[in-house]
Amino acid sequence: MSGAVVLERPVVLVDEPVSFIVRGCEPGEIVSISATWDIGDETVRTEGRFVTPADGVVDPAHHESIAGTYVGVEPHGLWWSIDRQHPFEELDVLAPWTVLIAATGREWESSTQLTRVKLDPTVRQVPLHAGRLRGVAFLPDVVGPIPSVVVLSGSGGGLGGLGGVRSIAALLASHGFAALALAYFRYEDLPSELVEIPLEYFAEGIAWLKRQTSISGDRVAVVGTSRGGELALLLGSVYPDDIAAVVAKVPSAIVWGAIGTQPRPHASAWTLDGRPVAPLSGEGLDRHDLPLRDGAIVLTPSFEARLAAASADDLAQATIPVERSGGPILLLSGEDDAMWPSVALAEIAVERAAAQGAVQPIRHLRYRDAGHNFTTAAGFPVARASVHPLSGEYYSYGGSLLGNAHASVSSWGEILEFLQNSLSTA
């Protein structure tokens, strides 16, 4: 018998699980299935090995891999099992990936090509360069009101690289959302540092998105990661009439200070009505007192020390009033977050909402063995460390390859369902 790779579809979205089978194999034979593609200038290869069942069909999305770059039943295993510490450099982050799928049995080989796309070809890209607003919108080709989302970066600013806010917005649009990747610093002529960014800027971005298309319910959702998660919670509390739902990924319910190329201990990251939004005061641990993981700085203990040293009054003043949110809140955190204690920082929001009698529901999903960087969409590789573009320091994100992969797949599904449900009734 001779096996053959059979594609369900030749083109799939990057967040979809494996969607092909190998038919005609000898029952009981070991079949190796590999996926090879280029990310930027680098070639990556993943592999699973399977024992052919009695019907002669190997289905890598539903069958157990016994060896290779991953083991177990992993529907996305061929996509995530790239064991890599650093982010990939890919200049054209929305370019499709052409993947060579190869299957090898006892005395046969079969191969074909599969295209994984990050943007549905029917989605229209609209560069945003209106007044002081910068970014890019992705608008699906649909008729009628569209659920709409503003996507915000973290402390790295810009629109992010592979798997960053541009990628997230493009993929959301491919799932039927109008999505605006809104830059707010470190992009074109915007400020170069995360210092005193006016919250009114984001209100302008929301208003701009509303003018581009018919918005479901006339309100949008905001999705932010890390400092962008802090920002998303803050915006939800300030603009409840404009924001229908908040997704805060590895966020903080505490407002922290500015970030620049040099320390700014007393500066604010945000302003409202021309006045600084007061951050939590106090110093963290000295750089030389922080632990390392695989040569990268684990920053979480510094935030934990600042939280422990803060008075109850200081914490109360810096806590975001999430109870003012005009819609539901979804929080996502990693229990092995090496950048900051996102589980504890998200729980502050949950506790605050309960104590203040919040009307809108708030849900916190915490992922075991996941770090700070699992919050990209399913199907993208997850780096576990990188050099911060402002501080220049080499930081660990935490989490394991498997823990981050499982959290990425699970959380992305939760986000899509949450946004669809929240915006359909907005």
GROMACS .gro file of C-alpha atoms in nm:
model
  426
    1MET     CA    1   0.000   0.000   0.000
    2SER     CA    2   0.109   0.357  -0.064
    3GLY     CA    3  -0.008   0.655   0.136
    4ALA     CA    4  -0.109   0.990  -0.011
    5VAL     CA    5  -0.159   1.331   0.151
    6VAL     CA    6  -0.514   1.457   0.097
    7LEU     CA    7  -0.591   1.822   0.168
    8GLU     CA    8  -0.930   1.923   0.297
    9ARG     CA    9  -0.865   2.273   0.158
   10PRO     CA   10  -0.548   2.408  -0.007
   11VAL     CA   11  -0.576   2.748   0.167
   12VAL     CA   12  -0.652   2.791   0.539
   13LEU     CA   13  -0.636   3.068   0.797
   14VAL     CA   14  -0.323   3.058   1.008
   15ASP     CA   15  -0.520   2.996   1.329
   16GLU     CA   16  -0.692   2.684   1.195
   17PRO     CA   17  -0.578   2.339   1.308
   18VAL     CA   18  -0.423   2.084   1.073
   19SER     CA   19  -0.678   2.010   0.800
   20PHE     CA   20  -0.542   1.720   0.598
   21ILE     CA   21  -0.516   1.341   0.622
   22VAL     CA   22  -0.288   1.072   0.485
   23ARG     CA   23  -0.493   0.799   0.316
   24GLY     CA   24  -0.396   0.450   0.198
   25CYS     CA   25  -0.139   0.365   0.465
   26GLU     CA   26  -0.067   0.013   0.585
   27PRO     CA   27  -0.240  -0.052   0.919
   28GLY     CA   28   0.017  -0.052   1.198
   29GLU     CA   29   0.295   0.118   1.001
   30ILE     CA   30   0.468   0.426   1.138
   31VAL     CA   31   0.398   0.735   0.928
   32SER     CA   32   0.608   1.049   0.967
   33ILE     CA   33   0.436   1.375   0.874
   34SER     CA   34   0.634   1.697   0.849
   35ALA     CA   35   0.556   2.061   0.778
   36THR     CA   36   0.827   2.288   0.638
   37TRP     CA   37   0.796   2.659   0.565
   38ASP     CA   38   0.987   2.988   0.573
   39ILE     CA   39   0.940   3.252   0.839
   40GLY     CA   40   1.132   3.554   0.719
   41ASP     CA   41   1.477   3.435   0.618
   42GLU     CA   42   1.456   3.117   0.826
   43THR     CA   43   1.325   2.775   0.737
   44VAL     CA   44   1.138   2.586   1.007
   45ARG     CA   45   1.038   2.220   1.014
   46THR     CA   46   0.804   2.035   1.247
   47GLU     CA   47   0.719   1.667   1.257
   48GLY     CA   48   0.481   1.417   1.410
   49ARG     CA   49   0.495   1.037   1.392
   50PHE     CA   50   0.183   0.825   1.394
   51VAL     CA   51   0.083   0.460   1.413
   52THR     CA   52  -0.161   0.395   1.130
   53PRO     CA   53  -0.502   0.274   1.253
   54ALA     CA   54  -0.698  -0.015   1.103
   55ASP     CA   55  -0.871   0.198   0.838
   56GLY     CA   56  -0.536   0.306   0.689
   57VAL     CA   57  -0.604   0.678   0.740
   58VAL     CA   58  -0.372   0.897   0.950
   59ASP     CA   59  -0.540   1.215   1.073
   60PRO     CA   60  -0.279   1.435   1.248
   61ALA     CA   61  -0.548   1.662   1.395
   62HIS     CA   62  -0.708   1.373   1.585
   63HIS     CA   63  -0.445   1.100   1.618
   64GLU     CA   64  -0.162   1.075   1.870
   65SER     CA   65   0.190   1.167   1.766
   66ILE     CA   66   0.431   0.926   1.935
   67ALA     CA   67   0.750   1.118   1.849
   68GLY     CA   68   0.883   1.415   1.654
   69THR     CA   69   0.874   1.781   1.756
   70TYR     CA   70   0.564   1.712   1.966
   71VAL     CA   71   0.380   1.416   2.116
   72GLY     CA   72   0.016   1.353   2.197
   73VAL     CA   73  -0.308   1.450   2.026
   74GLU     CA   74  -0.240   1.809   1.920
   75PRO     CA   75  -0.461   1.952   1.642
   76HIS     CA   76  -0.221   2.249   1.604
   77GLY     CA   77   0.095   2.052   1.684
   78LEU     CA   78   0.259   2.090   1.345
   79TRP     CA   79   0.211   2.467   1.370
   80TRP     CA   80   0.329   2.543   1.723
   81SER     CA   81   0.607   2.290   1.787
   82ILE     CA   82   0.890   2.527   1.694
   83ASP     CA   83   1.109   2.537   2.004
   84ARG     CA   84   1.249   2.887   1.985
   85GLN     CA   85   1.361   3.142   2.244
   86HIS     CA   86   1.366   3.458   2.030
   87PRO     CA   87   1.102   3.617   1.804
   88PHE     CA   88   1.122   3.558   1.431
   89GLU     CA   89   1.201   3.856   1.213
   90GLU     CA   90   0.952   3.877   0.928
   91LEU     CA   91   0.921   4.212   0.755
   92ASP     CA   92   0.598   4.131   0.571
   93VAL     CA   93   0.404   3.998   0.869
   94LEU     CA   94   0.083   3.953   0.668
   95ALA     CA   95   0.240   3.751   0.388
   96PRO     CA   96   0.101   3.396   0.352
   97TRP     CA   97   0.304   3.093   0.449
   98THR     CA   98   0.347   2.824   0.184
   99VAL     CA   99   0.392   2.500   0.373
  100LEU     CA  100   0.537   2.179   0.230
  101ILE     CA  101   0.347   1.888   0.383
  102ALA     CA  102   0.535   1.558   0.349
  103ALA     CA  103   0.438   1.209   0.465
  104THR     CA  104   0.670   0.910   0.472
  105GLY     CA  105   0.576   0.547   0.531
  106ARG     CA  106   0.764   0.219   0.520
  107GLU     CA  107   0.834   0.227   0.147
  108TRP     CA  108   0.661   0.537   0.015
  109GLU     CA  109   0.656   0.917   0.027
  110SER     CA  110   0.388   1.171  -0.055
  111SER     CA  111   0.389   1.550  -0.043
  112THR     CA  112   0.182   1.855  -0.130
  113GLN     CA  113   0.165   2.226  -0.055
  114LEU     CA  114  -0.069   2.403   0.183
  115THR     CA  115  -0.107   2.782   0.209
  116ARG     CA  116  -0.167   2.934   0.553
  117VAL     CA  117  -0.297   3.291   0.525
  118LYS     CA  118  -0.304   3.560   0.795
  119LEU     CA  119  -0.556   3.776   0.609
  120ASP     CA  120  -0.860   3.668   0.411
  121PRO     CA  121  -0.826   3.808   0.055
  122THR     CA  122  -1.169   3.971   0.076
  123VAL     CA  123  -1.063   4.191   0.371
  124ARG     CA  124  -0.983   4.552   0.281
  125GLN     CA  125  -0.685   4.730   0.442
  126VAL     CA  126  -0.728   5.100   0.519
  127PRO     CA  127  -0.418   5.289   0.639
  128LEU     CA  128  -0.501   5.535   0.915
  129HIS     CA  129  -0.333   5.872   0.877
  130ALA     CA  130  -0.599   6.120   0.990
  131GLY     CA  131  -0.492   6.411   1.208
  132ARG     CA  132  -0.278   6.262   1.483
  133LEU     CA  133  -0.422   5.911   1.442
  134ARG     CA  134  -0.196   5.637   1.306
  135GLY     CA  135  -0.253   5.269   1.238
  136VAL     CA  136  -0.427   5.040   0.992
  137ALA     CA  137  -0.785   4.914   0.978
  138PHE     CA  138  -0.900   4.581   0.836
  139LEU     CA  139  -1.257   4.581   0.707
  140PRO     CA  140  -1.430   4.257   0.603
  141ASP     CA  141  -1.641   4.248   0.289
  142VAL     CA  142  -1.979   4.193   0.453
  143VAL     CA  143  -2.317   4.361   0.430
  144GLY     CA  144  -2.484   4.511   0.734
  145PRO     CA  145  -2.363   4.605   1.082
  146ILE     CA  146  -2.018   4.470   1.166
  147PRO     CA  147  -1.889   4.391   1.516
  148SER     CA  148  -1.587   4.617   1.557
  149VAL     CA  149  -1.268   4.602   1.762
  150VAL     CA  150  -0.974   4.831   1.842
  151VAL     CA  151  -0.650   4.640   1.904
  152LEU     CA  152  -0.374   4.791   2.123
  153SER     CA  153  -0.009   4.700   2.166
  154GLY     CA  154   0.187   4.674   2.489
  155SER     CA  155   0.501   4.852   2.605
  156GLY     CA  156   0.684   4.776   2.280
  157GLY     CA  157   0.459   5.017   2.094
  158GLY     CA  158   0.412   5.030   1.718
  159LEU     CA  159   0.200   4.767   1.550
  160GLY     CA  160   0.417   4.475   1.656
  161GLY     CA  161   0.596   4.215   1.450
  162LEU     CA  162   0.488   3.862   1.365
  163GLY     CA  163   0.182   3.788   1.578
  164GLY     CA  164   0.157   4.151   1.691
  165VAL     CA  165  -0.141   4.386   1.683
  166ARG     CA  166  -0.141   4.418   1.304
  167SER     CA  167  -0.155   4.038   1.273
  168ILE     CA  168  -0.424   4.012   1.540
  169ALA     CA  169  -0.639   4.280   1.375
  170ALA     CA  170  -0.599   4.117   1.031
  171LEU     CA  171  -0.703   3.779   1.167
  172LEU     CA  172  -0.999   3.927   1.356
  173ALA     CA  173  -1.115   4.084   1.030
  174SER     CA  174  -1.078   3.746   0.861
  175HIS     CA  175  -1.327   3.619   1.120
  176GLY     CA  176  -1.577   3.893   1.038
  177PHE     CA  177  -1.482   4.180   1.269
  178ALA     CA  178  -1.391   4.532   1.161
  179ALA     CA  179  -1.057   4.568   1.339
  180LEU     CA  180  -0.837   4.873   1.388
  181ALA     CA  181  -0.474   4.819   1.485
  182LEU     CA  182  -0.425   5.156   1.653
  183ALA     CA  183  -0.067   5.268   1.712
  184TYR     CA  184  -0.004   5.515   1.993
  185PHE     CA  185   0.375   5.540   2.024
  186ARG     CA  186   0.691   5.417   1.848
  187TYR     CA  187   0.526   5.438   1.509
  188GLU     CA  188   0.585   5.688   1.228
  189ASP     CA  189   0.561   6.040   1.376
  190LEU     CA  190   0.396   5.937   1.704
  191PRO     CA  191   0.578   5.981   2.038
  192SER     CA  192   0.885   5.762   2.071
  193GLU     CA  193   0.816   5.663   2.433
  194LEU     CA  194   0.524   5.552   2.649
  195VAL     CA  195   0.495   5.886   2.826
  196GLU     CA  196   0.178   6.090   2.887
  197ILE     CA  197  -0.028   5.944   2.605
  198PRO     CA  198  -0.371   6.117   2.612
  199LEU     CA  199  -0.665   5.882   2.652
  200GLU     CA  200  -0.862   6.115   2.424
  201TYR     CA  201  -0.643   5.986   2.139
  202PHE     CA  202  -0.809   5.646   2.170
  203ALA     CA  203  -1.155   5.799   2.181
  204GLU     CA  204  -1.069   5.964   1.849
  205GLY     CA  205  -0.960   5.626   1.712
  206ILE     CA  206  -1.290   5.469   1.815
  207ALA     CA  207  -1.483   5.752   1.651
  208TRP     CA  208  -1.279   5.712   1.331
  209LEU     CA  209  -1.352   5.338   1.316
  210LYS     CA  210  -1.723   5.405   1.358
  211ARG     CA  211  -1.715   5.632   1.053
  212GLN     CA  212  -1.564   5.362   0.831
  213THR     CA  213  -1.849   5.114   0.849
  214SER     CA  214  -2.183   5.032   1.009
  215ILE     CA  215  -2.097   4.932   1.367
  216SER     CA  216  -2.303   4.670   1.550
  217GLY     CA  217  -2.471   4.852   1.838
  218ASP     CA  218  -2.269   5.170   1.778
  219ARG     CA  219  -2.005   5.059   2.029
  220VAL     CA  220  -1.674   4.876   1.987
  221ALA     CA  221  -1.461   4.634   2.185
  222VAL     CA  222  -1.103   4.706   2.287
  223VAL     CA  223  -0.837   4.436   2.297
  224GLY     CA  224  -0.503   4.509   2.462
  225THR     CA  225  -0.198   4.313   2.573
  226SER     CA  226   0.029   4.379   2.874
  227ARG     CA  227   0.047   4.758   2.912
  228GLY     CA  228  -0.216   4.759   2.637
  229GLY     CA  229  -0.426   4.539   2.867
  230GLU     CA  230  -0.389   4.800   3.138
  231LEU     CA  231  -0.488   5.060   2.880
  232ALA     CA  232  -0.791   4.857   2.765
  233LEU     CA  233  -0.921   4.835   3.123
  234LEU     CA  234  -0.861   5.205   3.171
  235LEU     CA  235  -1.042   5.298   2.849
  236GLY     CA  236  -1.336   5.074   2.940
  237SER     CA  237  -1.376   5.264   3.267
  238VAL     CA  238  -1.342   5.608   3.109
  239TYR     CA  239  -1.553   5.558   2.795
  240PRO     CA  240  -1.832   5.312   2.889
  241ASP     CA  241  -2.070   5.466   2.635
  242ASP     CA  242  -1.829   5.391   2.349
  243ILE     CA  243  -1.681   5.057   2.457
  244ALA     CA  244  -1.904   4.751   2.466
  245ALA     CA  245  -1.647   4.495   2.584
  246VAL     CA  246  -1.286   4.471   2.701
  247VAL     CA  247  -1.035   4.194   2.639
  248ALA     CA  248  -0.729   4.246   2.859
  249LYS     CA  249  -0.450   3.998   2.792
  250VAL     CA  250  -0.179   3.952   3.060
  251PRO     CA  251  -0.302   4.288   3.194
  252SER     CA  252  -0.276   4.501   3.503
  253ALA     CA  253  -0.564   4.654   3.696
  254ILE     CA  254  -0.300   4.882   3.851
  255VAL     CA  255  -0.185   5.190   3.658
  256TRP     CA  256   0.193   5.192   3.622
  257GLY     CA  257   0.427   5.472   3.523
  258ALA     CA  258   0.587   5.581   3.198
  259ILE     CA  259   0.845   5.380   3.004
  260GLY     CA  260   1.125   5.543   2.810
  261THR     CA  261   1.476   5.483   2.693
  262GLN     CA  262   1.587   5.632   3.026
  263PRO     CA  263   1.421   5.581   3.368
  264ARG     CA  264   1.125   5.811   3.433
  265PRO     CA  265   1.034   5.734   3.795
  266HIS     CA  266   0.775   6.011   3.838
  267ALA     CA  267   0.623   6.034   3.488
  268SER     CA  268   0.280   5.903   3.394
  269ALA     CA  269   0.205   5.679   3.099
  270TRP     CA  270  -0.141   5.828   3.042
  271THR     CA  271  -0.323   6.159   3.069
  272LEU     CA  272  -0.692   6.250   3.081
  273ASP     CA  273  -0.823   6.604   3.031
  274GLY     CA  274  -0.461   6.720   3.020
  275ARG     CA  275  -0.381   6.578   3.365
  276PRO     CA  276  -0.162   6.275   3.440
  277VAL     CA  277  -0.334   5.952   3.536
  278ALA     CA  278  -0.149   5.886   3.860
  279PRO     CA  279   0.052   5.561   3.858
  280LEU     CA  280   0.154   5.347   4.153
  281SER     CA  281   0.457   5.515   4.311
  282GLY     CA  282   0.765   5.344   4.448
  283GLU     CA  283   1.075   5.177   4.312
  284GLY     CA  284   1.118   4.813   4.212
  285LEU     CA  285   1.418   4.588   4.261
  286ASP     CA  286   1.756   4.685   4.127
  287ARG     CA  287   1.835   4.533   3.789
  288HIS     CA  288   2.121   4.330   3.941
  289ASP     CA  289   1.890   4.176   4.202
  290LEU     CA  290   1.661   4.018   3.944
  291PRO     CA  291   1.688   3.649   3.854
  292LEU     CA  292   1.771   3.522   3.507
  293ARG     CA  293   1.611   3.247   3.301
  294ASP     CA  294   1.820   3.122   3.009
  295GLY     CA  295   2.014   3.448   3.026
  296ALA     CA  296   1.702   3.668   3.015
  297ILE     CA  297   1.585   3.892   3.300
  298VAL     CA  298   1.281   3.779   3.499
  299LEU     CA  299   1.112   4.110   3.577
  300THR     CA  300   0.814   3.980   3.775
  301PRO     CA  301   0.983   3.999   4.120
  302SER     CA  302   1.035   4.374   4.073
  303PHE     CA  303   0.661   4.432   4.026
  304GLU     CA  304   0.582   4.200   4.316
  305ALA     CA  305   0.815   4.401   4.540
  306ARG     CA  306   0.646   4.726   4.441
  307LEU     CA  307   0.303   4.582   4.513
  308ALA     CA  308   0.418   4.450   4.852
  309ALA     CA  309   0.571   4.784   4.951
  310ALA     CA  310   0.271   4.997   4.846
  311SER     CA  311   0.030   5.123   5.108
  312ALA     CA  312  -0.340   5.040   5.089
  313ASP     CA  313  -0.415   5.402   4.998
  314ASP     CA  314  -0.158   5.405   4.717
  315LEU     CA  315  -0.295   5.080   4.575
  316ALA     CA  316  -0.651   5.207   4.592
  317GLN     CA  317  -0.557   5.528   4.412
  318ALA     CA  318  -0.375   5.342   4.132
  319THR     CA  319  -0.641   5.071   4.083
  320ILE     CA  320  -0.851   5.109   3.769
  321PRO     CA  321  -1.225   5.150   3.848
  322VAL     CA  322  -1.332   4.856   3.635
  323GLU     CA  323  -1.680   4.868   3.786
  324ARG     CA  324  -1.749   5.167   3.557
  325SER     CA  325  -1.712   4.951   3.247
  326GLY     CA  326  -2.008   4.963   3.011
  327GLY     CA  327  -1.970   4.600   2.907
  328PRO     CA  328  -1.824   4.263   3.004
  329ILE     CA  329  -1.453   4.214   3.066
  330LEU     CA  330  -1.240   3.912   2.974
  331LEU     CA  331  -0.903   3.879   3.149
  332LEU     CA  332  -0.634   3.632   3.038
  333SER     CA  333  -0.316   3.564   3.236
  334GLY     CA  334  -0.026   3.320   3.255
  335GLU     CA  335   0.075   3.153   3.581
  336ASP     CA  336   0.440   3.151   3.473
  337ASP     CA  337   0.447   3.513   3.355
  338ALA     CA  338   0.808   3.631   3.383
  339MET     CA  339   0.741   3.994   3.283
  340TRP     CA  340   0.497   4.087   3.558
  341PRO     CA  341   0.253   3.900   3.786
  342SER     CA  342  -0.039   3.907   3.544
  343VAL     CA  343  -0.245   3.660   3.748
  344ALA     CA  344  -0.231   3.878   4.061
  345LEU     CA  345  -0.274   4.200   3.862
  346ALA     CA  346  -0.582   4.061   3.686
  347GLU     CA  347  -0.727   3.935   4.014
  348ILE     CA  348  -0.714   4.291   4.146
  349ALA     CA  349  -0.970   4.378   3.878
  350VAL     CA  350  -1.191   4.084   3.976
  351GLU     CA  351  -1.176   4.180   4.345
  352ARG     CA  352  -1.241   4.545   4.270
  353ALA     CA  353  -1.545   4.462   4.056
  354ALA     CA  354  -1.691   4.243   4.330
  355ALA     CA  355  -1.623   4.495   4.606
  356GLN     CA  356  -1.779   4.781   4.412
  357GLY     CA  357  -2.083   4.587   4.297
  358ALA     CA  358  -2.002   4.597   3.927
  359VAL     CA  359  -2.304   4.542   3.705
  360GLN     CA  360  -2.108   4.403   3.410
  361PRO     CA  361  -1.960   4.053   3.430
  362ILE     CA  362  -1.585   4.005   3.459
  363ARG     CA  363  -1.416   3.673   3.383
  364HIS     CA  364  -1.056   3.577   3.449
  365LEU     CA  365  -0.893   3.284   3.267
  366ARG     CA  366  -0.552   3.187   3.403
  367TYR     CA  367  -0.332   2.942   3.216
  368ARG     CA  368  -0.098   2.701   3.388
  369ASP     CA  369   0.261   2.689   3.258
  370ALA     CA  370   0.194   2.988   3.028
  371GLY     CA  371   0.402   3.303   3.028
  372HIS     CA  372   0.357   3.662   2.911
  373ASN     CA  373   0.364   3.600   2.537
  374PHE     CA  374   0.102   3.329   2.481
  375THR     CA  375  -0.159   3.589   2.389
  376THR     CA  376  -0.097   3.596   2.016
  377ALA     CA  377  -0.350   3.416   1.796
  378ALA     CA  378  -0.338   3.040   1.762
  379GLY     CA  379  -0.104   2.920   1.489
  380PHE     CA  380   0.181   3.167   1.540
  381PRO     CA  381   0.512   3.069   1.700
  382VAL     CA  382   0.549   3.195   2.059
  383ALA     CA  383   0.885   3.342   2.161
  384ARG     CA  384   0.995   3.308   2.524
  385ALA     CA  385   1.231   3.607   2.546
  386SER     CA  386   1.323   3.924   2.358
  387VAL     CA  387   1.508   4.255   2.381
  388HIS     CA  388   1.273   4.534   2.486
  389PRO     CA  389   1.282   4.812   2.223
  390LEU     CA  390   1.282   5.095   2.482
  391SER     CA  391   1.495   4.968   2.771
  392GLY     CA  392   1.727   4.758   2.556
  393GLU     CA  393   1.718   4.487   2.824
  394TYR     CA  394   1.677   4.118   2.741
  395TYR     CA  395   1.362   3.997   2.919
  396SER     CA  396   1.211   3.652   2.969
  397TYR     CA  397   0.842   3.602   2.895
  398GLY     CA  398   0.813   3.269   3.075
  399GLY     CA  399   0.605   2.962   3.006
  400SER     CA  400   0.701   2.639   2.834
  401LEU     CA  401   0.665   2.553   2.467
  402LEU     CA  402   0.367   2.328   2.541
  403GLY     CA  403   0.211   2.553   2.805
  404ASN     CA  404   0.226   2.861   2.583
  405ALA     CA  405   0.094   2.668   2.283
  406HIS     CA  406  -0.207   2.529   2.468
  407ALA     CA  407  -0.282   2.870   2.620
  408SER     CA  408  -0.255   3.039   2.282
  409VAL     CA  409  -0.501   2.802   2.118
  410SER     CA  410  -0.747   2.806   2.409
  411SER     CA  411  -0.738   3.180   2.472
  412TRP     CA  412  -0.779   3.268   2.104
  413GLY     CA  413  -1.095   3.060   2.087
  414GLU     CA  414  -1.221   3.224   2.406
  415ILE     CA  415  -1.151   3.571   2.267
  416LEU     CA  416  -1.335   3.508   1.940
  417GLU     CA  417  -1.639   3.370   2.122
  418PHE     CA  418  -1.636   3.651   2.379
  419LEU     CA  419  -1.618   3.924   2.116
  420GLN     CA  420  -1.890   3.767   1.902
  421ASN     CA  421  -2.126   3.729   2.197
  422SER     CA  422  -2.051   4.070   2.348
  423LEU     CA  423  -2.075   4.269   2.025
  424SER     CA  424  -2.382   4.093   1.890
  425THR     CA  425  -2.580   4.247   2.177
  426ALA     CA  426  -2.391   4.577   2.203
   0.00000   0.00000   0.00000
